[in-house]
XYZ file of C-alpha atoms in Angstrom:
512
model
C -22.750 -2.246 54.001
C -24.700 -3.251 50.949
C -23.213 -5.670 48.472
C -22.502 -4.176 45.092
C -24.420 -5.855 42.293
C -23.611 -5.759 38.618
C -26.798 -5.768 36.535
C -26.491 -7.883 33.458
C -28.633 -8.500 30.454
C -30.552 -11.619 31.364
C -31.730 -13.807 34.178
C -30.547 -16.831 32.239
C -27.281 -18.478 33.053
C -26.712 -20.273 29.772
C -23.945 -19.376 27.362
C -25.594 -17.532 24.474
C -25.144 -18.657 20.920
C -23.818 -16.318 18.263
C -27.391 -15.605 17.175
C -28.425 -14.794 20.721
C -25.578 -12.327 21.014
C -27.018 -10.306 18.160
C -29.773 -7.910 18.937
C -32.093 -7.196 16.054
C -30.548 -9.518 13.471
C -33.667 -9.597 11.325
C -33.897 -5.837 11.069
C -30.333 -5.293 10.003
C -29.181 -5.657 13.576
C -26.500 -4.264 15.788
C -22.986 -5.519 16.213
C -22.610 -8.826 18.083
C -22.657 -8.245 21.855
C -21.003 -10.237 24.599
C -23.226 -11.521 27.391
C -23.933 -8.672 29.790
C -22.928 -5.927 27.373
C -25.187 -3.014 26.493
C -25.653 -1.836 22.903
C -23.626 1.283 22.080
C -25.322 4.483 23.197
C -26.528 6.235 20.006
C -26.975 9.465 21.986
C -23.511 9.634 23.510
C -22.286 13.218 23.653
C -25.771 14.758 23.656
C -27.009 16.940 26.499
C -29.521 15.580 29.026
C -32.224 17.832 27.549
C -31.597 16.434 24.066
C -31.648 12.850 25.381
C -34.936 13.530 27.174
C -36.459 14.926 23.989
C -35.352 11.866 21.989
C -36.700 9.546 24.707
C -40.127 11.259 24.664
C -40.271 10.983 20.879
C -39.342 7.279 21.064
C -41.978 6.576 23.709
C -44.621 8.336 21.630
C -43.641 6.280 18.579
C -43.904 3.042 20.553
C -47.336 4.052 21.837
C -48.616 4.806 18.347
C -47.223 1.587 16.873
C -48.269 -0.779 19.656
C -51.200 0.385 21.764
C -54.086 1.203 19.340
C -54.029 -2.108 17.481
C -53.611 -4.150 20.662
C -56.594 -2.321 22.168
C -58.639 -3.272 19.114
C -57.619 -6.922 19.507
C -58.705 -7.026 23.133
C -61.924 -5.142 22.423
C -62.815 -7.860 19.909
C -61.696 -10.621 22.282
C -63.831 -9.409 25.171
C -66.744 -8.706 22.866
C -66.620 -12.246 21.484
C -66.505 -13.950 24.878
C -69.300 -11.884 26.471
C -71.701 -11.269 23.567
C -73.548 -14.419 24.572
C -75.218 -12.254 27.235
C -76.537 -9.972 24.492
C -77.539 -12.986 22.376
C -79.587 -14.306 25.281
C -81.728 -11.190 25.196
C -82.285 -11.769 21.478
C -83.813 -15.223 21.670
C -80.849 -17.606 22.099
C -82.449 -19.782 24.784
C -85.752 -20.128 22.950
C -84.163 -20.901 19.568
C -81.873 -23.645 20.919
C -84.454 -24.868 23.461
C -81.979 -24.294 26.274
C -82.773 -24.362 29.953
C -81.200 -21.714 32.229
C -78.947 -24.455 33.602
C -77.693 -25.352 30.125
C -77.067 -21.676 29.408
C -74.978 -21.323 32.568
C -73.068 -24.500 31.629
C -72.224 -23.008 28.222
C -70.807 -19.975 30.022
C -68.804 -22.106 32.454
C -67.180 -24.383 29.899
C -65.486 -21.418 28.230
C -63.654 -20.536 31.431
C -62.487 -24.107 32.040
C -60.619 -24.362 28.714
C -59.543 -20.712 28.918
C -57.939 -21.184 32.343
C -56.353 -24.546 31.493
C -54.462 -23.241 28.482
C -53.474 -19.771 29.749
C -50.330 -20.752 31.731
C -48.788 -22.234 28.553
C -49.519 -19.412 26.178
C -46.787 -16.933 27.139
C -44.143 -19.598 26.550
C -45.600 -20.174 23.066
C -45.757 -16.421 22.454
C -42.066 -16.044 23.259
C -41.051 -19.017 21.115
C -43.333 -18.413 18.092
C -43.183 -14.578 17.993
C -46.154 -12.232 18.601
C -46.596 -11.453 14.876
C -47.411 -15.125 14.257
C -48.995 -16.360 17.466
C -51.545 -13.587 18.055
C -52.971 -13.428 14.497
C -53.265 -17.222 14.293
C -55.284 -17.571 17.492
C -57.529 -14.673 16.403
C -58.393 -16.286 13.083
C -59.168 -19.554 14.885
C -61.497 -18.024 17.440
C -63.203 -15.917 14.761
C -64.067 -19.114 12.889
C -65.346 -20.639 16.132
C -67.541 -17.562 16.680
C -69.157 -18.019 13.273
C -69.948 -21.655 14.097
C -71.701 -20.504 17.282
C -74.210 -18.715 15.064
C -74.788 -21.946 13.145
C -75.579 -24.107 16.194
C -78.926 -25.878 16.440
C -78.775 -27.302 19.968
C -77.194 -26.638 23.381
C -74.544 -29.330 22.893
C -73.209 -27.637 19.754
C -73.053 -24.275 21.516
C -71.165 -25.754 24.475
C -68.633 -27.432 22.172
C -68.052 -24.129 20.367
C -67.628 -22.294 23.681
C -64.982 -24.820 24.771
C -62.894 -24.195 21.645
C -63.459 -20.447 21.943
C -61.808 -20.623 25.362
C -58.857 -22.598 23.982
C -58.270 -20.090 21.179
C -58.748 -16.927 23.250
C -56.549 -18.111 26.127
C -53.371 -16.614 24.651
C -54.488 -13.053 23.999
C -54.903 -11.278 27.347
C -51.901 -12.734 29.223
C -49.869 -12.627 26.025
C -50.420 -8.951 25.312
C -49.810 -7.924 28.932
C -46.552 -9.876 28.934
C -45.656 -8.433 25.527
C -46.225 -4.835 26.654
C -44.187 -5.414 29.830
C -41.257 -6.275 27.531
C -41.400 -2.830 25.886
C -41.964 -0.356 28.729
C -40.295 0.584 31.993
C -42.096 -0.383 35.176
C -43.359 3.135 35.893
C -44.679 3.420 32.318
C -46.492 0.107 32.091
C -49.532 0.795 34.273
C -51.149 3.495 32.155
C -50.572 1.428 28.986
C -52.072 -1.659 30.600
C -55.028 0.453 31.759
C -55.622 1.900 28.295
C -55.340 -1.588 26.831
C -57.763 -3.087 29.352
C -60.183 -0.177 29.009
C -60.984 -1.809 25.677
C -62.954 -4.342 27.749
C -65.125 -1.556 29.121
C -65.458 -0.043 25.653
C -66.472 -3.453 24.325
C -69.251 -3.516 26.903
C -70.547 -0.180 25.645
C -69.937 -1.015 22.013
C -71.342 -4.523 22.471
C -74.666 -3.228 23.695
C -74.991 -0.777 20.802
C -73.843 -3.352 18.245
C -76.165 -6.048 19.570
C -79.102 -3.651 19.441
C -78.315 -2.902 15.775
C -77.573 -6.492 14.708
C -80.686 -7.685 16.505
C -82.717 -5.829 13.894
C -81.546 -8.455 11.364
C -83.655 -11.143 13.052
C -85.387 -13.186 10.350
C -82.805 -12.435 7.635
C -81.749 -15.721 6.047
C -84.110 -17.536 8.367
C -81.866 -16.851 11.357
C -82.590 -15.094 14.610
C -80.907 -11.921 15.811
C -78.826 -13.959 18.299
C -77.280 -15.971 15.409
C -76.354 -12.852 13.452
C -74.610 -11.413 16.539
C -72.269 -14.410 16.542
C -71.835 -14.675 12.773
C -71.099 -11.027 11.966
C -68.830 -10.488 14.953
C -66.998 -13.725 14.111
C -66.388 -12.607 10.524
C -65.067 -9.261 11.795
C -62.657 -11.133 14.097
C -61.276 -13.190 11.191
C -60.704 -10.037 9.116
C -58.866 -8.289 11.969
C -56.890 -11.474 12.646
C -55.625 -11.616 9.072
C -54.702 -7.912 9.163
C -52.775 -8.572 12.390
C -50.108 -10.525 10.509
C -48.941 -7.093 9.326
C -50.063 -4.926 12.259
C -48.646 -6.859 15.243
C -44.939 -6.355 15.873
C -42.391 -8.649 17.511
C -40.352 -8.090 20.680
C -37.881 -5.145 20.779
C -34.916 -7.232 19.632
C -36.746 -8.242 16.424
C -39.341 -5.535 15.737
C -38.864 -4.350 12.143
C -40.304 -0.864 12.609
C -37.346 0.135 14.826
C -34.162 1.592 13.396
C -30.889 0.284 14.825
C -30.529 3.423 16.952
C -34.080 3.173 18.305
C -33.613 -0.534 19.016
C -30.514 0.289 21.059
C -32.432 3.007 22.910
C -35.319 0.669 23.789
C -32.974 -2.020 25.075
C -30.817 0.409 27.053
C -33.836 2.003 28.777
C -35.101 -1.478 29.785
C -31.682 -2.328 31.203
C -31.690 0.915 33.170
C -34.998 -0.254 34.673
C -33.342 -3.565 35.717
C -35.296 -5.574 33.162
C -34.120 -8.506 31.051
C -37.159 -8.454 28.821
C -35.465 -7.534 25.571
C -33.403 -10.686 25.281
C -33.525 -14.132 23.777
C -33.053 -16.986 26.218
C -33.803 -20.677 26.304
C -36.736 -21.855 28.387
C -35.794 -23.894 31.446
C -38.066 -25.592 33.968
C -36.249 -23.652 36.694
C -38.143 -20.537 35.550
C -41.429 -22.400 35.945
C -40.563 -23.582 39.460
C -39.277 -20.140 40.424
C -42.761 -18.821 39.696
C -44.534 -21.652 41.508
C -42.395 -21.211 44.654
C -42.789 -17.435 44.770
C -45.359 -16.402 47.395
C -46.209 -13.328 45.299
C -47.604 -15.583 42.582
C -50.250 -16.875 44.942
C -51.136 -13.636 46.716
C -51.465 -12.035 43.280
C -53.716 -14.905 42.164
C -55.985 -14.267 45.171
C -56.163 -10.560 44.355
C -56.833 -11.198 40.689
C -59.607 -13.688 41.370
C -61.186 -10.992 43.545
C -61.399 -8.751 40.494
C -61.882 -11.293 37.703
C -64.750 -13.242 39.277
C -66.831 -10.062 39.654
C -65.706 -8.870 36.199
C -67.233 -11.848 34.418
C -70.340 -11.896 36.584
C -70.868 -8.239 35.753
C -70.104 -8.413 32.026
C -72.072 -11.622 31.378
C -75.147 -10.686 33.369
C -75.407 -6.882 33.193
C -77.914 -7.066 30.298
C -79.926 -9.620 32.304
C -79.769 -7.510 35.486
C -80.984 -4.405 33.656
C -83.735 -6.270 31.792
C -84.856 -7.550 35.199
C -85.561 -3.948 36.154
C -88.419 -4.007 33.646
C -86.836 -2.793 30.390
C -87.308 -4.300 26.937
C -84.515 -6.084 25.075
C -83.335 -3.119 22.969
C -83.608 -0.630 25.847
C -81.748 -2.977 28.177
C -78.959 -3.354 25.599
C -78.616 0.429 25.347
C -78.697 0.967 29.136
C -75.595 -1.222 29.490
C -73.530 1.434 27.701
C -73.144 4.208 30.373
C -71.757 1.986 33.225
C -69.064 0.651 30.894
C -68.176 4.155 29.724
C -67.718 5.261 33.342
C -65.557 2.202 34.035
C -63.359 3.028 31.040
C -62.650 6.553 32.314
C -61.821 5.401 35.859
C -59.601 2.568 34.560
C -57.385 4.965 32.608
C -57.279 7.454 35.499
C -56.192 4.786 38.008
C -53.521 3.547 35.590
C -52.144 7.095 35.353
C -52.352 7.666 39.113
C -50.664 4.362 40.018
C -47.800 5.036 37.581
C -47.211 8.504 39.010
C -47.434 7.508 42.695
C -46.034 3.967 42.512
C -48.810 2.916 44.916
C -50.610 0.179 43.018
C -51.705 -1.597 46.182
C -53.363 1.471 47.676
C -55.131 2.124 44.355
C -56.531 -1.429 44.432
C -57.644 -1.031 48.043
C -59.406 2.292 47.452
C -61.074 1.390 44.150
C -62.338 -1.981 45.428
C -64.434 -0.133 48.011
C -66.376 1.536 45.171
C -67.341 -1.913 43.932
C -68.376 -3.027 47.418
C -70.674 -0.008 47.762
C -72.136 -0.602 44.295
C -73.036 -4.232 44.919
C -74.342 -3.340 48.389
C -76.798 -1.038 46.614
C -77.787 -3.827 44.212
C -78.193 -6.240 47.103
C -79.989 -3.938 49.514
C -82.432 -1.989 47.351
C -85.267 -3.009 45.056
C -85.654 0.426 43.470
C -84.589 0.420 39.803
C -82.900 3.849 40.032
C -80.777 2.798 43.015
C -79.848 -0.494 41.362
C -78.847 1.218 38.143
C -76.565 3.603 40.058
C -75.151 0.511 41.768
C -74.121 -0.903 38.384
C -72.051 2.250 37.778
C -70.190 1.927 41.074
C -69.797 -1.811 40.530
C -68.183 -1.290 37.125
C -65.932 1.490 38.437
C -64.819 -0.724 41.329
C -64.000 -3.790 39.229
C -62.501 -2.780 35.878
C -59.624 -0.549 37.107
C -58.392 -3.294 39.456
C -57.882 -5.786 36.615
C -55.324 -3.640 34.777
C -53.780 -2.359 38.002
C -53.284 -5.869 39.392
C -51.663 -7.098 36.164
C -49.304 -4.099 36.286
C -48.538 -4.855 39.943
C -47.660 -8.463 39.092
C -45.482 -7.457 36.120
C -43.638 -4.776 38.096
C -42.697 -7.225 40.848
C -41.696 -10.255 38.741
C -38.305 -10.135 37.033
C -37.018 -12.656 34.511
C -38.199 -13.135 30.942
C -39.897 -16.509 31.326
C -40.675 -16.251 35.039
C -42.803 -13.174 34.375
C -44.585 -14.909 31.521
C -45.317 -18.021 33.587
C -46.458 -15.962 36.592
C -48.843 -13.883 34.491
C -50.210 -17.089 32.980
C -50.826 -18.594 36.414
C -52.388 -15.462 37.884
C -54.647 -14.712 34.919
C -55.518 -18.391 34.427
C -56.564 -18.804 38.053
C -58.573 -15.595 37.897
C -60.402 -16.710 34.784
C -61.184 -20.115 36.283
C -63.429 -18.203 38.666
C -65.553 -17.400 35.648
C -67.034 -20.872 36.256
C -68.421 -19.536 39.537
C -69.501 -16.259 37.956
C -71.437 -18.126 35.274
C -73.674 -19.869 37.788
C -74.482 -17.369 40.521
C -77.193 -15.390 38.729
C -80.168 -17.728 38.741
C -83.309 -16.984 36.707
C -85.527 -17.972 39.629
C -84.128 -15.035 41.653
C -85.113 -12.432 39.076
C -85.164 -9.447 39.489
C -83.157 -9.122 42.756
C -80.498 -11.797 42.126
C -79.477 -11.754 45.787
C -77.188 -14.784 45.548
C -75.258 -13.348 42.603
C -74.790 -9.919 44.160
C -73.766 -11.414 47.520
C -71.140 -13.703 45.957
C -69.654 -10.836 43.957
C -69.480 -8.709 47.106
C -67.702 -11.557 48.878
C -65.099 -11.705 46.103
C -64.544 -7.961 46.345
C -64.219 -7.826 50.139
C -62.231 -10.991 50.879
C -60.038 -11.455 47.799
C -59.629 -8.058 46.120
C -59.635 -5.777 49.171
C -58.241 -8.284 51.692
C -55.674 -9.752 49.298
C -54.427 -6.294 48.287
C -53.999 -5.279 51.930
C -52.093 -8.505 52.674
C -49.734 -8.204 49.695
C -49.141 -4.498 50.324
C -48.115 -5.165 53.941
C -45.839 -8.077 53.017
C -44.120 -6.202 50.169
C -43.595 -3.143 52.349
C -42.017 -5.284 55.074
C -39.697 -6.960 52.546
C -38.657 -3.616 51.047
C -37.794 -2.337 54.533
C -35.488 -5.320 55.091
C -33.796 -4.887 51.704
C -33.236 -1.167 52.145
C -31.740 -1.837 55.588
C -29.280 -4.320 54.061
C -30.774 -7.327 55.876
C -30.937 -9.370 52.633
C -27.434 -8.593 51.365
C -26.144 -11.932 52.663
C -28.173 -13.629 49.892
C -25.485 -12.466 47.445
C -22.569 -13.938 49.347
C -20.476 -16.412 47.375
C -22.373 -15.789 44.130
C -20.940 -14.671 40.814
C -22.538 -11.741 38.967
C -24.297 -14.210 36.646
C -25.722 -16.139 39.619
C -26.888 -12.917 41.223
C -28.647 -12.007 37.966
C -30.382 -15.391 38.010
C -32.013 -14.378 41.301
C -34.305 -11.993 39.378
C -36.674 -10.157 41.721
C -35.156 -11.915 44.744
C -31.954 -9.886 44.323
C -31.433 -7.806 47.471
C -31.302 -4.563 45.445
C -34.619 -5.236 43.660
C -37.188 -2.974 45.373
C -40.806 -4.032 44.978
C -43.533 -1.721 43.715
C -46.101 -1.162 46.444
């Protein structure tokens, strides 16, 4: 017989302070709540149909308030980290007297600082509040972007790229963690996909924008490459300042929620066995819980299988297309359609994975599209075939980024454990950008066999193979839990201690 488990508010075991017992103090708040107690149900006495209608209206309001602005932030973030590929086509190497090796080094150094600082950022986000942390890092990296346009030598560019990585490190893992604290597990995937599709849109938009800004070459004595950095950096600063008013805090503090809506958000998270709406003190035990969890490392393998190819593709797509014999402006414009296709498939896979609950199978199937695409790039020298290969490559890479992040979030319970795990997984994935930055060598133009072969290896071994491995292991564990073979883990534990177990609780069923 299965052991009965009482689901409480948090995976923390500490005794909450009076402030922690209040949900939404800053917004007028609810009545003080004892540890483990739900807010009063504002819809008590209503019919199920009326409750469903109110829930749909609430979800729509959350989407309108949260998703569009966060998509804009990530669009700008991805644009700012990858526009160096567009700047290269507009004379960057010649103006700074850079060798191809120095250019690749300037790409790599970004990913080193980016990966080093990512695991820490979700802890800072939780402690400093999203409405402060996210705007501050945006303003900083916008200023760094402007300085990139003022560089006069390779050393200055590399220094700027290092600090760009430091400043940008908090955005992607931070926003994914933030969104996972607002939505139920079967609602998160499509939102994460829409959010990440901004990366694909930035690829399309980046090519168009670079083609337009490139026409400013010579204005103020600066090349088109410099204006790409300067104007996009100024735009980032403006959006960063606006974000102090446009980014909202976590559900327990968000000012746009009424008391009733705040109670509804928190109650629906509790019904989904989440503790994400609560305050709790950070403890090193949450860090070690993440480190010791095998899912952290299988997820890191999967994510590196998507992220390594992602950066190789986004940084070098303009170079790959120009290698097919097109001029700078034409090559910039030809980068747009593959990204647009990737955007559509990313959103579709997010929707499909939410509806079916089969995130692993979605990863497995989509990764094969990428394998076929890079096989075409590797095996054919015909420009038409290679261009079609870029479409399949984009469609096989981009959806797996958002889907993998959703998979990790769905299967990691605990406020800080989830944040630390996402930081580890995303940080390790981005560290592979160092590899991606160095596999497309100018001497191999126009076939770039080494680059295409390495990307295919990432897709086959890490993305496809890692997804198969994790899917099999999670399915086996779910079978044991459903059969009651893990119920003995609860023996001798109090309800609070059982809650501390997070996703290792015997009644927690993993998303496949």
